[in-house]
Tab-separated table of N, CA and C in Angstrom:
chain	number	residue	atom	x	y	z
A	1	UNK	N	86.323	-144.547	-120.118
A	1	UNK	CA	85.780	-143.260	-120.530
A	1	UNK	C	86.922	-142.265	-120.711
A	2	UNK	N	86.433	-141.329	-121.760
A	2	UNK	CA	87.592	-140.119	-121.651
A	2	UNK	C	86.947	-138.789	-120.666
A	3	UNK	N	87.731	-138.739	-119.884
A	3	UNK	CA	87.479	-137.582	-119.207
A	3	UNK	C	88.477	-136.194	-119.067
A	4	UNK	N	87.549	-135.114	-119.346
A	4	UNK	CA	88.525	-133.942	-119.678
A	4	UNK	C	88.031	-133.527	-118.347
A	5	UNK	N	89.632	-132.688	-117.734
A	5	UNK	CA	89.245	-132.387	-116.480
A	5	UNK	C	90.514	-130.871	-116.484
A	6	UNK	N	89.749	-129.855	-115.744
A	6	UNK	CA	90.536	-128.432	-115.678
A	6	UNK	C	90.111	-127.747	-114.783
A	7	UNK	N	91.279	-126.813	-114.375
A	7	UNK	CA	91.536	-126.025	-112.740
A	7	UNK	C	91.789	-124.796	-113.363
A	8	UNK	N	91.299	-123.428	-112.139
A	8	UNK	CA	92.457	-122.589	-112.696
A	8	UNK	C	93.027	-122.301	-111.069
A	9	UNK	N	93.892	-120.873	-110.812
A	9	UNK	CA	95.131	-121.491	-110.012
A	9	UNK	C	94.530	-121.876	-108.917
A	10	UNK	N	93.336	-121.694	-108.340
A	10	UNK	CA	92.604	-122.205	-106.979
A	10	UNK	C	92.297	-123.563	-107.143
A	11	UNK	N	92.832	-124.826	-107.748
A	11	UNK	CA	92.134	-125.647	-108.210
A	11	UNK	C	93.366	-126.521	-108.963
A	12	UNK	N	94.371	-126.256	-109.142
A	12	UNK	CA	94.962	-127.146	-110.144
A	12	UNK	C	95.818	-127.681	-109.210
A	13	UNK	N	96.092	-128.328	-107.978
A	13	UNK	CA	96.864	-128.911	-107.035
A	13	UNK	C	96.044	-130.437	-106.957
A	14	UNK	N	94.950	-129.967	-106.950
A	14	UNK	CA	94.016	-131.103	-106.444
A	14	UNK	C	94.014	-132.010	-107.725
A	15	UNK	N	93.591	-131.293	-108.917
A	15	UNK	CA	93.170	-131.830	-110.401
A	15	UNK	C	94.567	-132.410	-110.571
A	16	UNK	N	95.885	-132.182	-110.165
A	16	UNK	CA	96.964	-132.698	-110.532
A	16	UNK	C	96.944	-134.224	-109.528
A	17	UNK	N	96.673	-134.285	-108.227
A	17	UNK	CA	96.438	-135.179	-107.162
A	17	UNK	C	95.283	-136.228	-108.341
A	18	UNK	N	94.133	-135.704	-108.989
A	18	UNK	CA	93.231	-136.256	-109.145
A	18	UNK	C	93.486	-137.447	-110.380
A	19	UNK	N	94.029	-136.769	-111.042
A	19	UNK	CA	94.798	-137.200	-112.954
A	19	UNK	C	95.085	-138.949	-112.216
A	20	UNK	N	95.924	-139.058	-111.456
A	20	UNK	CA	96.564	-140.542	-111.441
A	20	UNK	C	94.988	-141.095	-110.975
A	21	UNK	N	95.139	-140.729	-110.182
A	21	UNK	CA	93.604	-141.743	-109.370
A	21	UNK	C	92.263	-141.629	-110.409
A	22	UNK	N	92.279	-140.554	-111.295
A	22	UNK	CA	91.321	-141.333	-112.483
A	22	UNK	C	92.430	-142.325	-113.563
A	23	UNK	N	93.500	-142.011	-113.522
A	23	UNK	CA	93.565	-142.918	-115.156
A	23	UNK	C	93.965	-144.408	-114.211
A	24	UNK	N	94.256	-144.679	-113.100
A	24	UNK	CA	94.410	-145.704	-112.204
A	24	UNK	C	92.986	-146.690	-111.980
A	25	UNK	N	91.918	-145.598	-112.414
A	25	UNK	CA	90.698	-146.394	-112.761
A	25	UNK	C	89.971	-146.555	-114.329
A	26	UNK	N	91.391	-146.805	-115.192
A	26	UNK	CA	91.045	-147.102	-116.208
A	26	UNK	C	90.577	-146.100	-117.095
A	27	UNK	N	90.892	-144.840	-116.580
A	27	UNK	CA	90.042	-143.857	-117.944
A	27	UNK	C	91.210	-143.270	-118.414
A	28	UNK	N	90.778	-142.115	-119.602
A	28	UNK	CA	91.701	-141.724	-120.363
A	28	UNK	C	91.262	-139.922	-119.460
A	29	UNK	N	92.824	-139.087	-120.021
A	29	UNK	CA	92.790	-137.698	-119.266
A	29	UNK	C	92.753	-136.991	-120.614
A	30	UNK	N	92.131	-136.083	-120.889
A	30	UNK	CA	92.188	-134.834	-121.336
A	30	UNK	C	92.676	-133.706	-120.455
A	31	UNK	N	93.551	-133.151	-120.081
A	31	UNK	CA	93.588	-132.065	-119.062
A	31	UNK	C	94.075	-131.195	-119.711
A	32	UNK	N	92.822	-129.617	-119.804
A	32	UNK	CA	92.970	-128.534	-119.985
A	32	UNK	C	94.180	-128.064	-119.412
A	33	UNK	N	94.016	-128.038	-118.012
A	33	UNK	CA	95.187	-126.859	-117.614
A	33	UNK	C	94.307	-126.834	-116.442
A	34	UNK	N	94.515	-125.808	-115.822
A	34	UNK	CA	96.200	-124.831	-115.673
A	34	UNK	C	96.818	-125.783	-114.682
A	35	UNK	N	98.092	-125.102	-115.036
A	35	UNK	CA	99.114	-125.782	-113.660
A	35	UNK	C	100.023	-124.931	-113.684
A	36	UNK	N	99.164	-123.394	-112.560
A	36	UNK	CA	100.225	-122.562	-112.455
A	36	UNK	C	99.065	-122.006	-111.128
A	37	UNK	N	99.898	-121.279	-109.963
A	37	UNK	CA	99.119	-120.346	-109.005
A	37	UNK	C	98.942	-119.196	-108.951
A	38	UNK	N	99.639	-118.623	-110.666
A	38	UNK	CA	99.281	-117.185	-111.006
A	38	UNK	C	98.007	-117.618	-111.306
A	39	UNK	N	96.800	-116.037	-110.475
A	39	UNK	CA	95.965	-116.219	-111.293
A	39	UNK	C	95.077	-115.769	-112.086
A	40	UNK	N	94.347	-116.970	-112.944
A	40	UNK	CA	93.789	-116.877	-114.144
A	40	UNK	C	92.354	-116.732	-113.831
A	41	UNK	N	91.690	-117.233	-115.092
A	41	UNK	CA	90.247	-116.754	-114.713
A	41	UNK	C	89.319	-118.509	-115.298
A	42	UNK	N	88.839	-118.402	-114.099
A	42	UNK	CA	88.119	-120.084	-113.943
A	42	UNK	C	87.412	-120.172	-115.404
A	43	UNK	N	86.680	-119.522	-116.134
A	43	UNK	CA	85.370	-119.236	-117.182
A	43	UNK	C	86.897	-119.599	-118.599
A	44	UNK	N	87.966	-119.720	-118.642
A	44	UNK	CA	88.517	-119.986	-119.720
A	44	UNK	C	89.101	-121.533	-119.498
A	45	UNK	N	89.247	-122.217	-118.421
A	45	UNK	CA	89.313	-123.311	-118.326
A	45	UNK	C	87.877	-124.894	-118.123
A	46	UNK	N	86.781	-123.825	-117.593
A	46	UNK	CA	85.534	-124.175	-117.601
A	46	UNK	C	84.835	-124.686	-119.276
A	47	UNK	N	85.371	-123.284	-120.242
A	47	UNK	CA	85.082	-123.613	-121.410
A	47	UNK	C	85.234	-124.790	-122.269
A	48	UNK	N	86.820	-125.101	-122.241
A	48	UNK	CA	87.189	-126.136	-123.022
A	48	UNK	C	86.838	-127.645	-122.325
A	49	UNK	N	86.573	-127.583	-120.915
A	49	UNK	CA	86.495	-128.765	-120.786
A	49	UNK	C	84.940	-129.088	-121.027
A	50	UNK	N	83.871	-127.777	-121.240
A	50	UNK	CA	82.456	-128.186	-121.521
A	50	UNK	C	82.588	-128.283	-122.862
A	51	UNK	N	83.135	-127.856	-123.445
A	51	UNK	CA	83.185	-127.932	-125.355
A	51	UNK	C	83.604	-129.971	-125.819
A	52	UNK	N	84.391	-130.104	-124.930
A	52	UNK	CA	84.979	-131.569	-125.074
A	52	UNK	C	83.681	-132.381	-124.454
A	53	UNK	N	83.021	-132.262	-123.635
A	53	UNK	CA	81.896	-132.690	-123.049
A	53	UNK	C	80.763	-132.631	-124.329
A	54	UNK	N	80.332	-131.716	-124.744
A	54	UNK	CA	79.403	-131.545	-125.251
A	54	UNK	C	79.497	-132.123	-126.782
A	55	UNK	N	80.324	-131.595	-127.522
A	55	UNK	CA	80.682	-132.342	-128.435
A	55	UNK	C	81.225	-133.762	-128.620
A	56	UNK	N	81.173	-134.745	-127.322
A	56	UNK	CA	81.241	-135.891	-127.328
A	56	UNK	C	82.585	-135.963	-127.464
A	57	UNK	N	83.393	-135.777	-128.026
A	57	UNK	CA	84.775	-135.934	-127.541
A	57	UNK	C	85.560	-135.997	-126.354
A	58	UNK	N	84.676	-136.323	-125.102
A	58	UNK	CA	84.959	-136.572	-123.912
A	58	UNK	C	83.511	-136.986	-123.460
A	59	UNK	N	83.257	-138.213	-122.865
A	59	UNK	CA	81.976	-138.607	-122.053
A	59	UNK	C	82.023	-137.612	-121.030
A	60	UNK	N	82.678	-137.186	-120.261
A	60	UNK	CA	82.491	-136.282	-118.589
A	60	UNK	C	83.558	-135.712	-118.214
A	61	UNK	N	83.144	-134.593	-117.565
A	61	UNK	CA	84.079	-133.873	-117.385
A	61	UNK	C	84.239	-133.290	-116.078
A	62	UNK	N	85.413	-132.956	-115.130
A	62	UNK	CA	85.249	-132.489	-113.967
A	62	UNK	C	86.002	-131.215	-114.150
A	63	UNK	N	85.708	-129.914	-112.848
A	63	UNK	CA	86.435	-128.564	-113.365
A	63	UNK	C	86.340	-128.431	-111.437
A	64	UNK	N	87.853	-128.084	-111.152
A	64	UNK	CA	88.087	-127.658	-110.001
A	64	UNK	C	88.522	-126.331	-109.876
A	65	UNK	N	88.055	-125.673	-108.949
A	65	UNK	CA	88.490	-124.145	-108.744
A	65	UNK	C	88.958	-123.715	-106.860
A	66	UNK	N	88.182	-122.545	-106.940
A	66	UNK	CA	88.983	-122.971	-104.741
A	66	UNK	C	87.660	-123.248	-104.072
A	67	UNK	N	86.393	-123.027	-104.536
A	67	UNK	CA	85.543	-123.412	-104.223
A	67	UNK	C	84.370	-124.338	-104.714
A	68	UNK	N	84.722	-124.396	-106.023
A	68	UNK	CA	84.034	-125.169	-107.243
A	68	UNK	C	82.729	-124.298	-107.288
A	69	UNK	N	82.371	-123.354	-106.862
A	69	UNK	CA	81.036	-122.625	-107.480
A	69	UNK	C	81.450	-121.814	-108.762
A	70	UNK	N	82.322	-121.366	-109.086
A	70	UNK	CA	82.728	-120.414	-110.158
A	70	UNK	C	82.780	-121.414	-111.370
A	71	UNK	N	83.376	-122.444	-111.282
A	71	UNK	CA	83.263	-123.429	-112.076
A	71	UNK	C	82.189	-124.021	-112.432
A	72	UNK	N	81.198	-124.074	-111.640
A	72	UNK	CA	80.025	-124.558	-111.675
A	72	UNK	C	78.792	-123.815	-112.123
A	73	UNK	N	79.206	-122.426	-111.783
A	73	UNK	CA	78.119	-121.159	-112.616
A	73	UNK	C	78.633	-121.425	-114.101
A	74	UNK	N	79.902	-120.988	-114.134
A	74	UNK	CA	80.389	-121.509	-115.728
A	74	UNK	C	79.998	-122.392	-116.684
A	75	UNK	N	80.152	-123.704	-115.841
A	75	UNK	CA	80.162	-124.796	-116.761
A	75	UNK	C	78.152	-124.861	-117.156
A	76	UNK	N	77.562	-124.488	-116.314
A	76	UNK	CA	76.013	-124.689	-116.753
A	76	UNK	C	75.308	-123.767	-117.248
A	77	UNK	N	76.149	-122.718	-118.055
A	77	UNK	CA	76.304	-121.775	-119.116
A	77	UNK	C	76.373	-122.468	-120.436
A	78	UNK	N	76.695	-123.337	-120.390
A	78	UNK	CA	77.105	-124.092	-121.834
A	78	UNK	C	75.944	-124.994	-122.047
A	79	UNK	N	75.438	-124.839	-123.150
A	79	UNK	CA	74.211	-125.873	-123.725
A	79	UNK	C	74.635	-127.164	-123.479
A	80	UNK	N	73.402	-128.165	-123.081
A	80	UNK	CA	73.996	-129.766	-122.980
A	80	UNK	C	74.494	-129.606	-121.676
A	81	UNK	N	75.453	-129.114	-121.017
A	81	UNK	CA	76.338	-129.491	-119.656
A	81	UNK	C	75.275	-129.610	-118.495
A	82	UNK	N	75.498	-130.405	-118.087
A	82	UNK	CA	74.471	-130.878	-116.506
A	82	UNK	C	76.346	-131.037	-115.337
A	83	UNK	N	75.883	-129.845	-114.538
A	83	UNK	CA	77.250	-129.867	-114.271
A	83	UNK	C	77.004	-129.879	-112.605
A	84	UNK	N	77.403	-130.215	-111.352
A	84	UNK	CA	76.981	-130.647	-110.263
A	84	UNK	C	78.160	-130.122	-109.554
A	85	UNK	N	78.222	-129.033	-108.494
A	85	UNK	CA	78.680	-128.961	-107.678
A	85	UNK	C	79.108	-129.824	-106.187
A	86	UNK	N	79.848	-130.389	-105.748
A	86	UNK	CA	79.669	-131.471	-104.886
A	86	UNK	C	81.231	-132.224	-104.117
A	87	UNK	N	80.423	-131.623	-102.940
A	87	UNK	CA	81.485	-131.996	-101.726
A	87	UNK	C	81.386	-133.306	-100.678
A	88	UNK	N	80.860	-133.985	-101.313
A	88	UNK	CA	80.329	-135.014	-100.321
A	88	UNK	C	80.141	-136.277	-101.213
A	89	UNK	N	80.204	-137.467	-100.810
A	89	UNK	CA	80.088	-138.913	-101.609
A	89	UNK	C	78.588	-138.611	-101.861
A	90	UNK	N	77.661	-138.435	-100.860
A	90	UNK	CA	75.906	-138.958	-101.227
A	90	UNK	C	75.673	-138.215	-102.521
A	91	UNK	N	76.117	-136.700	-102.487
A	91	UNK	CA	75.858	-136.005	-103.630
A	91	UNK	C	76.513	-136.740	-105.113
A	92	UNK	N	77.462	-136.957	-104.708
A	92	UNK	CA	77.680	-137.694	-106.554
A	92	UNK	C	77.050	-138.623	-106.709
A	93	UNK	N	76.696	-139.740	-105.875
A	93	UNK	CA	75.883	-140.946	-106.853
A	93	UNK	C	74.143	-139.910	-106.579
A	94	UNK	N	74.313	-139.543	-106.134
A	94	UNK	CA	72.565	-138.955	-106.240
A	94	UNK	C	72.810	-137.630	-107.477
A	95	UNK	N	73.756	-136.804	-108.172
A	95	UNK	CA	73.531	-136.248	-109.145
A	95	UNK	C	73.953	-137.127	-110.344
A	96	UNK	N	74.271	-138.303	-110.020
A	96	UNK	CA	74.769	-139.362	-111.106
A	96	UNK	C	73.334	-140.126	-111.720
A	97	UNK	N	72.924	-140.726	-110.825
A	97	UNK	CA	71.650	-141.414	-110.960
A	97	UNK	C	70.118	-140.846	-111.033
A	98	UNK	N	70.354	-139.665	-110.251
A	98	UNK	CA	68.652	-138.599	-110.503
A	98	UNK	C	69.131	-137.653	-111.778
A	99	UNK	N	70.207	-137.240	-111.733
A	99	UNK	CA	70.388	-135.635	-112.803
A	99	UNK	C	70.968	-136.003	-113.563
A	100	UNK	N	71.901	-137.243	-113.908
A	100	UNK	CA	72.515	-137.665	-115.351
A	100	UNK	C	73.648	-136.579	-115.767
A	101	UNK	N	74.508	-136.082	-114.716
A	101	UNK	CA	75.366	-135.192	-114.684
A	101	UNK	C	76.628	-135.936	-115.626
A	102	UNK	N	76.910	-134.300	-116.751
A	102	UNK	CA	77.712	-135.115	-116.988
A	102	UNK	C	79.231	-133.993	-116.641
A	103	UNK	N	79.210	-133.002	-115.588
A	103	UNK	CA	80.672	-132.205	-115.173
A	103	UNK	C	80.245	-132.075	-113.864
A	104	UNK	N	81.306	-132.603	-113.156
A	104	UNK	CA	81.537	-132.601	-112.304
A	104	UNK	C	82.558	-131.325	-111.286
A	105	UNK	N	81.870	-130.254	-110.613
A	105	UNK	CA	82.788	-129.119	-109.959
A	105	UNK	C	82.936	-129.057	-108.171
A	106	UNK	N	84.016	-129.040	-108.126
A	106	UNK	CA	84.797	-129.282	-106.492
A	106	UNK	C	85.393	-127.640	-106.030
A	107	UNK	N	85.327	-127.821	-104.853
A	107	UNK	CA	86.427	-126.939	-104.660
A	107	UNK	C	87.618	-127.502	-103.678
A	108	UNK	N	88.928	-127.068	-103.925
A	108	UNK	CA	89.967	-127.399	-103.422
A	108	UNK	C	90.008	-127.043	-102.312
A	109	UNK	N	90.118	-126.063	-101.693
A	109	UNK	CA	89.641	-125.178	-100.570
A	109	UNK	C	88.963	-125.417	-99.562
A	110	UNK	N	87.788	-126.241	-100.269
A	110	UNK	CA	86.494	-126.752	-99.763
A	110	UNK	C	86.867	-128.565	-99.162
A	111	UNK	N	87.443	-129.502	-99.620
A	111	UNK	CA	87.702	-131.057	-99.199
A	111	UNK	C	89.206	-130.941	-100.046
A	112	UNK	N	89.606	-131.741	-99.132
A	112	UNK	CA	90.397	-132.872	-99.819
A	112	UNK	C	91.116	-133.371	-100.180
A	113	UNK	N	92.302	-133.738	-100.898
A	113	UNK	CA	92.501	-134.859	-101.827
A	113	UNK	C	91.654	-136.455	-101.897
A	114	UNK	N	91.618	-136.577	-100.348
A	114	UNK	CA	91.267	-137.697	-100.075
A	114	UNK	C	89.654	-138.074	-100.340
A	115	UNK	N	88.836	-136.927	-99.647
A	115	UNK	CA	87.862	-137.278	-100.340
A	115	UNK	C	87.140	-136.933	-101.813
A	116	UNK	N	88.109	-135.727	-102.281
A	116	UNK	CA	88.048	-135.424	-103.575
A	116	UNK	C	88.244	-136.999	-104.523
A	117	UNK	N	89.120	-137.548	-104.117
A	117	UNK	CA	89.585	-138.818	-105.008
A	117	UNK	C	88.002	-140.131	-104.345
A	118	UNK	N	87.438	-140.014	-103.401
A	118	UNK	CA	86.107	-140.870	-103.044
A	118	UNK	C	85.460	-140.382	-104.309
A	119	UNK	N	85.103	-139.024	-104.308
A	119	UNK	CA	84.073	-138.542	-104.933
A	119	UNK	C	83.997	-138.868	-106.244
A	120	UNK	N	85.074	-138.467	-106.800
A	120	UNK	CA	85.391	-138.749	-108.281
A	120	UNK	C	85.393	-140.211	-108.445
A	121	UNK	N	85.672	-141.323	-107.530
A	121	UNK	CA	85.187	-142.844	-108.193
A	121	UNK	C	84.173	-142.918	-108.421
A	122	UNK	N	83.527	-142.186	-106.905
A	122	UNK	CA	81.712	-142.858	-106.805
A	122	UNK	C	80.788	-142.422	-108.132
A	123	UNK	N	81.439	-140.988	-108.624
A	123	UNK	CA	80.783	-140.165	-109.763
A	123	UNK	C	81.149	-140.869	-110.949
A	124	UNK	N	81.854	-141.290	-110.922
A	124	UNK	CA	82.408	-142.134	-112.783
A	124	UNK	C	81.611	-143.580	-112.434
A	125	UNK	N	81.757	-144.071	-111.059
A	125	UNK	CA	81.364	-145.289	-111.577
A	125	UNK	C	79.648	-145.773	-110.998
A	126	UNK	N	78.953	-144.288	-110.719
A	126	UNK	CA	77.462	-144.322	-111.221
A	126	UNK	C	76.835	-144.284	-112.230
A	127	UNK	N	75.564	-145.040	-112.908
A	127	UNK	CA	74.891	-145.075	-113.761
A	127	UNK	C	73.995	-144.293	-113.295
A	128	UNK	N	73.472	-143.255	-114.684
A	128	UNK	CA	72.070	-142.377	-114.343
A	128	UNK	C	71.419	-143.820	-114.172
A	129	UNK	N	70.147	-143.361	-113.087
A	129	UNK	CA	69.024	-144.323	-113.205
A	129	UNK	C	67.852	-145.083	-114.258
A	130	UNK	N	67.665	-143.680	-115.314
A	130	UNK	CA	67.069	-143.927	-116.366
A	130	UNK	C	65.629	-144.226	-115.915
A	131	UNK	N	64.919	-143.778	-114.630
A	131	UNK	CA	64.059	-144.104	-113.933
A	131	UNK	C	62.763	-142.743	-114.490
A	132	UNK	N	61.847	-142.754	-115.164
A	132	UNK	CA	61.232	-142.016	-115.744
A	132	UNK	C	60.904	-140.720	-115.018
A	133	UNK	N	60.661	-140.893	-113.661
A	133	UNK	CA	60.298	-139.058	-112.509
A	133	UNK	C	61.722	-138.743	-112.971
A	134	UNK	N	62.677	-138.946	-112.963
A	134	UNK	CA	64.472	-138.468	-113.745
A	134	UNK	C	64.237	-138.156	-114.975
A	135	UNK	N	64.276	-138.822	-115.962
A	135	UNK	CA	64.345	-138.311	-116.889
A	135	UNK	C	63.497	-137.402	-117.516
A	136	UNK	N	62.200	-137.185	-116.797
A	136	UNK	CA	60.943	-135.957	-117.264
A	136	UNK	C	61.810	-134.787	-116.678
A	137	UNK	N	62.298	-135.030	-115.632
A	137	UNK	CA	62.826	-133.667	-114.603
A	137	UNK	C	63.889	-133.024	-115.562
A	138	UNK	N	64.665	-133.978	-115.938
A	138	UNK	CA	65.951	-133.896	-116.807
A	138	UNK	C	65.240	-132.986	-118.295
A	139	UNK	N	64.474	-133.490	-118.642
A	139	UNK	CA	63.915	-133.033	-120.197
A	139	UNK	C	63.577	-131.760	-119.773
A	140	UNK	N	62.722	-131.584	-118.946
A	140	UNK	CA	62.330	-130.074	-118.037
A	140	UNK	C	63.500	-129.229	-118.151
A	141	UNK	N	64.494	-129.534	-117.545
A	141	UNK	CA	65.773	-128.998	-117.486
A	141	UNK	C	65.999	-128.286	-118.843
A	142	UNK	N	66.330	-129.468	-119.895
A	142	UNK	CA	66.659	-128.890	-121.039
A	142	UNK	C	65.617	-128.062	-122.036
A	143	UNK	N	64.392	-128.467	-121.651
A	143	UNK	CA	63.532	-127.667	-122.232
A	143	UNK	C	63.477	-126.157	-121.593
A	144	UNK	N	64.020	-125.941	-120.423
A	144	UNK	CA	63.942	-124.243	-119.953
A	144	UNK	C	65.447	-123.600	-120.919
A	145	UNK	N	66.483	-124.808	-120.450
A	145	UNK	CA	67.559	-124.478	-121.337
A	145	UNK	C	67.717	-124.158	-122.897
A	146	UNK	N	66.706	-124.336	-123.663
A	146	UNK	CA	65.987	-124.516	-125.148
A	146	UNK	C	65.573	-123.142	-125.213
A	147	UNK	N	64.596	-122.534	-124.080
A	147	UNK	CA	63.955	-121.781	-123.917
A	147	UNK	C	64.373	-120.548	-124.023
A	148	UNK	N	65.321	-120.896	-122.835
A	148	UNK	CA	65.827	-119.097	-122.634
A	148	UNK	C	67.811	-119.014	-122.977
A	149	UNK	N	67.964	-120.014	-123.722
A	149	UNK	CA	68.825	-120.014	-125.122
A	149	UNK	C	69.099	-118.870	-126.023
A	150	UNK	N	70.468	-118.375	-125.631
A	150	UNK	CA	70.635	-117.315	-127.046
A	150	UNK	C	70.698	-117.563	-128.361
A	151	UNK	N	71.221	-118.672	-128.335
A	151	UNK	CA	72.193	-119.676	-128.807
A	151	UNK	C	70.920	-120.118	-130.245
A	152	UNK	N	71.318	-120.354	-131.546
A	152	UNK	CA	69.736	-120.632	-132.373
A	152	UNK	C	70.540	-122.226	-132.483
């Protein structure tokens, strides 16, 4: 898979830790940025990696910040993005397989390297379930997202 993945300065230590241990499992990197501890503003690195997501030019995408909520309000701003906040192994294969997530947001601050790098296997190498109570919930989702859409 290609995965685009971006920090801003609360966040790009880990995403730099993270880069080997995804392409070590066979995927390809897109990485936005940043890799600096001046700082920037999470909502311009959030962007490009949901634009690469959405437009299919990247299957999934992860966005680290110091807590991964800023990243995570961000990224599920963007039409299409199913984006999952998540500090813990159970949470990624359960937003992998019930919610069909496809961005993944951490915070640095919050875990890790070590289990940041658990998380991110268990999340790439879950299949959504495709289990029908999922995918109605999922359509729900996008149908509120349809709804209250600025966007024509």
């Amino acid at each position: 898979m290609k995965i685009a993945i971006g920090a801003d300065h609360g966040g790009y230590r880990l995403k730099d830790e993270l880069v080997p241990i995804i392409e070590a499992l066979g995927h390809e990197i897109e990485d936005v940025g940043c890799d600096c501890e001046q700082s920037v503003d999470y909502p311009d690195y959030a962007l490009p990696v949901c634009e690469l997501v959405a437009s299919g030019k990247a299957d999934r995408g992860i966005l680290i910040c110091g807590t991964g909520i800023g990243m995570s309000i961000a990224a599920n701003k963007y039409p299409g993005i199913r984006c999952a906040l998540v500090h813990d192994i159970f949470s990624a294969k359960a937003t992998r397989e019930h919610n069909d997530t496809n961005v993944l947001a951490m915070g640095e601050r919050v875990i890790g390297p070590g289990v940041a790098g658990e998380i991110v296997k268990v999340w790439l190498e879950t299949s959504f379930s495709n289990e029908g109570r999922h995918t109605g919930r999922i359509d729900k989702v996008m149908q509120l997202e349809k709804r209250f859409s600025t966007h024509p």
